[in-house]
Amino acid sequence: MNKPAATNTPALSPRWLTFAIHLLCLIIIFILPDVVLSKSLNITGQSWRMYSKSLIYVAVFYINYYLIIEHCINKSKWVLRLAVSNLILLIISLLLIAFIFIPPSGHMSKPPHYSGSAEEYIMLRHATFLLRETTMIILTVGLSVAMKLSDNWIKITRQHDQMLAIQRKEELESLKRQLNPHFLFNTLNSIYAQIALSPNSAQNAVHQLSSLLRYVLYENAPSVPLSKELDFINNYVKLMSMRIGNRLPVKLNLDPGGHDNLHIAPLIFICPVENAFKHGNTGMPDAEITISITCSNTIVECLIINHTAGNENIKNSGIGLGNLQRRLQLIYGERAKMTSQLSDNIFVFNLKIDLSSF
């Protein structure tokens, strides 16, 4: 069935959307009350005056938002510049409003109930009117300053978050670039040792290595299915077992627990698995390596146990666990818990990752 063609409706740009939101706020806060008041009092013949004053409010807001604040914000003594510029804008706006609304003195008459003189009444009317309009314009200026500073803060925060995301991505790529040659050189050394002893075994190892490198070098996605990562670990263990033979038995348990489609960061288990073979005590009888990676309720757990030759520096060996700890912090944060312990020449590594939101 053919899908209906999508309509190419142009979306509002963020700038126009901001403009529309501001205009709506101005209408609701400053313009709508005057319109409702004029309608309720049945004021006729002066609608143009009311709308002219509303346009002045709108002009004050946008002149301040797009011109004055932009001009002052990055300058020295910007608060003083902003205050002086808005004072000038206030005076100009009051003069325009006074020209539109305040009639000549001869056209104003004192109401009968007012006990003072006509001059006092006119001055009082003018002062009350100007005080009200001054307050409204100051509120308009304050609203524009608040919205502009808020928009700038959001913009700066967004830029900061984008910069952190870029730095985080670059750091992860750097860590991965460190991991790849580290893994490659150790594996090549293992194959090199096999060439003289068993050429056929070395040939099989090269073939096995090619599939591993295909995953290591070309898996650039931020996450891969858990089953794919476990297949990679399985192939690596086969390659290492081919080199070591029966000198270091391996007890392997890779069980996604039915969560094959859960995604995990690639190459997350290779460092501790590699360290287990690197530091495993091949000269000790029954010194097997236990590698268990299982998943239950979206929690994947990696448990690795191996005997060592008394090397107390295993926990800080090479790039290894330090690299892994940093990757876990960058990718998972508090959702990853990694521990390692060396006791009586037995090294125990444990890693738990919550993949529920990855």
PDB file of C-alpha atoms in Angstrom, residues 26 32 37 53 66 70 111 130 133 137 144 161-162 167 173 180 202 209 271 309 318 340 348:
ATOM      1  CA  LEU A  26       2.228  41.532  25.448  1.00  0.00           C
ATOM      2  CA  LEU A  32      -6.145  43.047  26.475  1.00  0.00           C
ATOM      3  CA  LEU A  37     -11.927  48.194  30.007  1.00  0.00           C
ATOM      4  CA  LYS A  53      -0.894  53.223  23.020  1.00  0.00           C
ATOM      5  CA  TYR A  66      16.293  43.424  19.961  1.00  0.00           C
ATOM      6  CA  GLU A  70      21.786  43.492  22.453  1.00  0.00           C
ATOM      7  CA  PRO A 111     -16.097  67.999  37.918  1.00  0.00           C
ATOM      8  CA  LEU A 130       1.711  59.949  33.507  1.00  0.00           C
ATOM      9  CA  GLU A 133       1.801  55.103  31.922  1.00  0.00           C
ATOM     10  CA  ILE A 137       6.256  51.238  30.382  1.00  0.00           C
ATOM     11  CA  SER A 144      11.633  42.497  27.924  1.00  0.00           C
ATOM     12  CA  ASP A 161      25.678  21.302  26.900  1.00  0.00           C
ATOM     13  CA  GLN A 162      26.574  20.946  23.224  1.00  0.00           C
ATOM     14  CA  GLN A 167      34.069  16.941  24.437  1.00  0.00           C
ATOM     15  CA  GLU A 173      36.828   8.321  20.696  1.00  0.00           C
ATOM     16  CA  ASN A 180      42.359  -0.631  19.781  1.00  0.00           C
ATOM     17  CA  ALA A 202      48.768 -19.575  14.133  1.00  0.00           C
ATOM     18  CA  LEU A 209      41.810 -12.258  14.747  1.00  0.00           C
ATOM     19  CA  CYS A 271      39.817  -4.894  29.120  1.00  0.00           C
ATOM     20  CA  ALA A 309      51.634 -14.663  40.165  1.00  0.00           C
ATOM     21  CA  GLY A 318      48.414  -0.419  31.570  1.00  0.00           C
ATOM     22  CA  SER A 340      38.117  -5.147  41.748  1.00  0.00           C
ATOM     23  CA  VAL A 348      38.213 -10.729  41.353  1.00  0.00           C
TER      24      VAL A 348
END
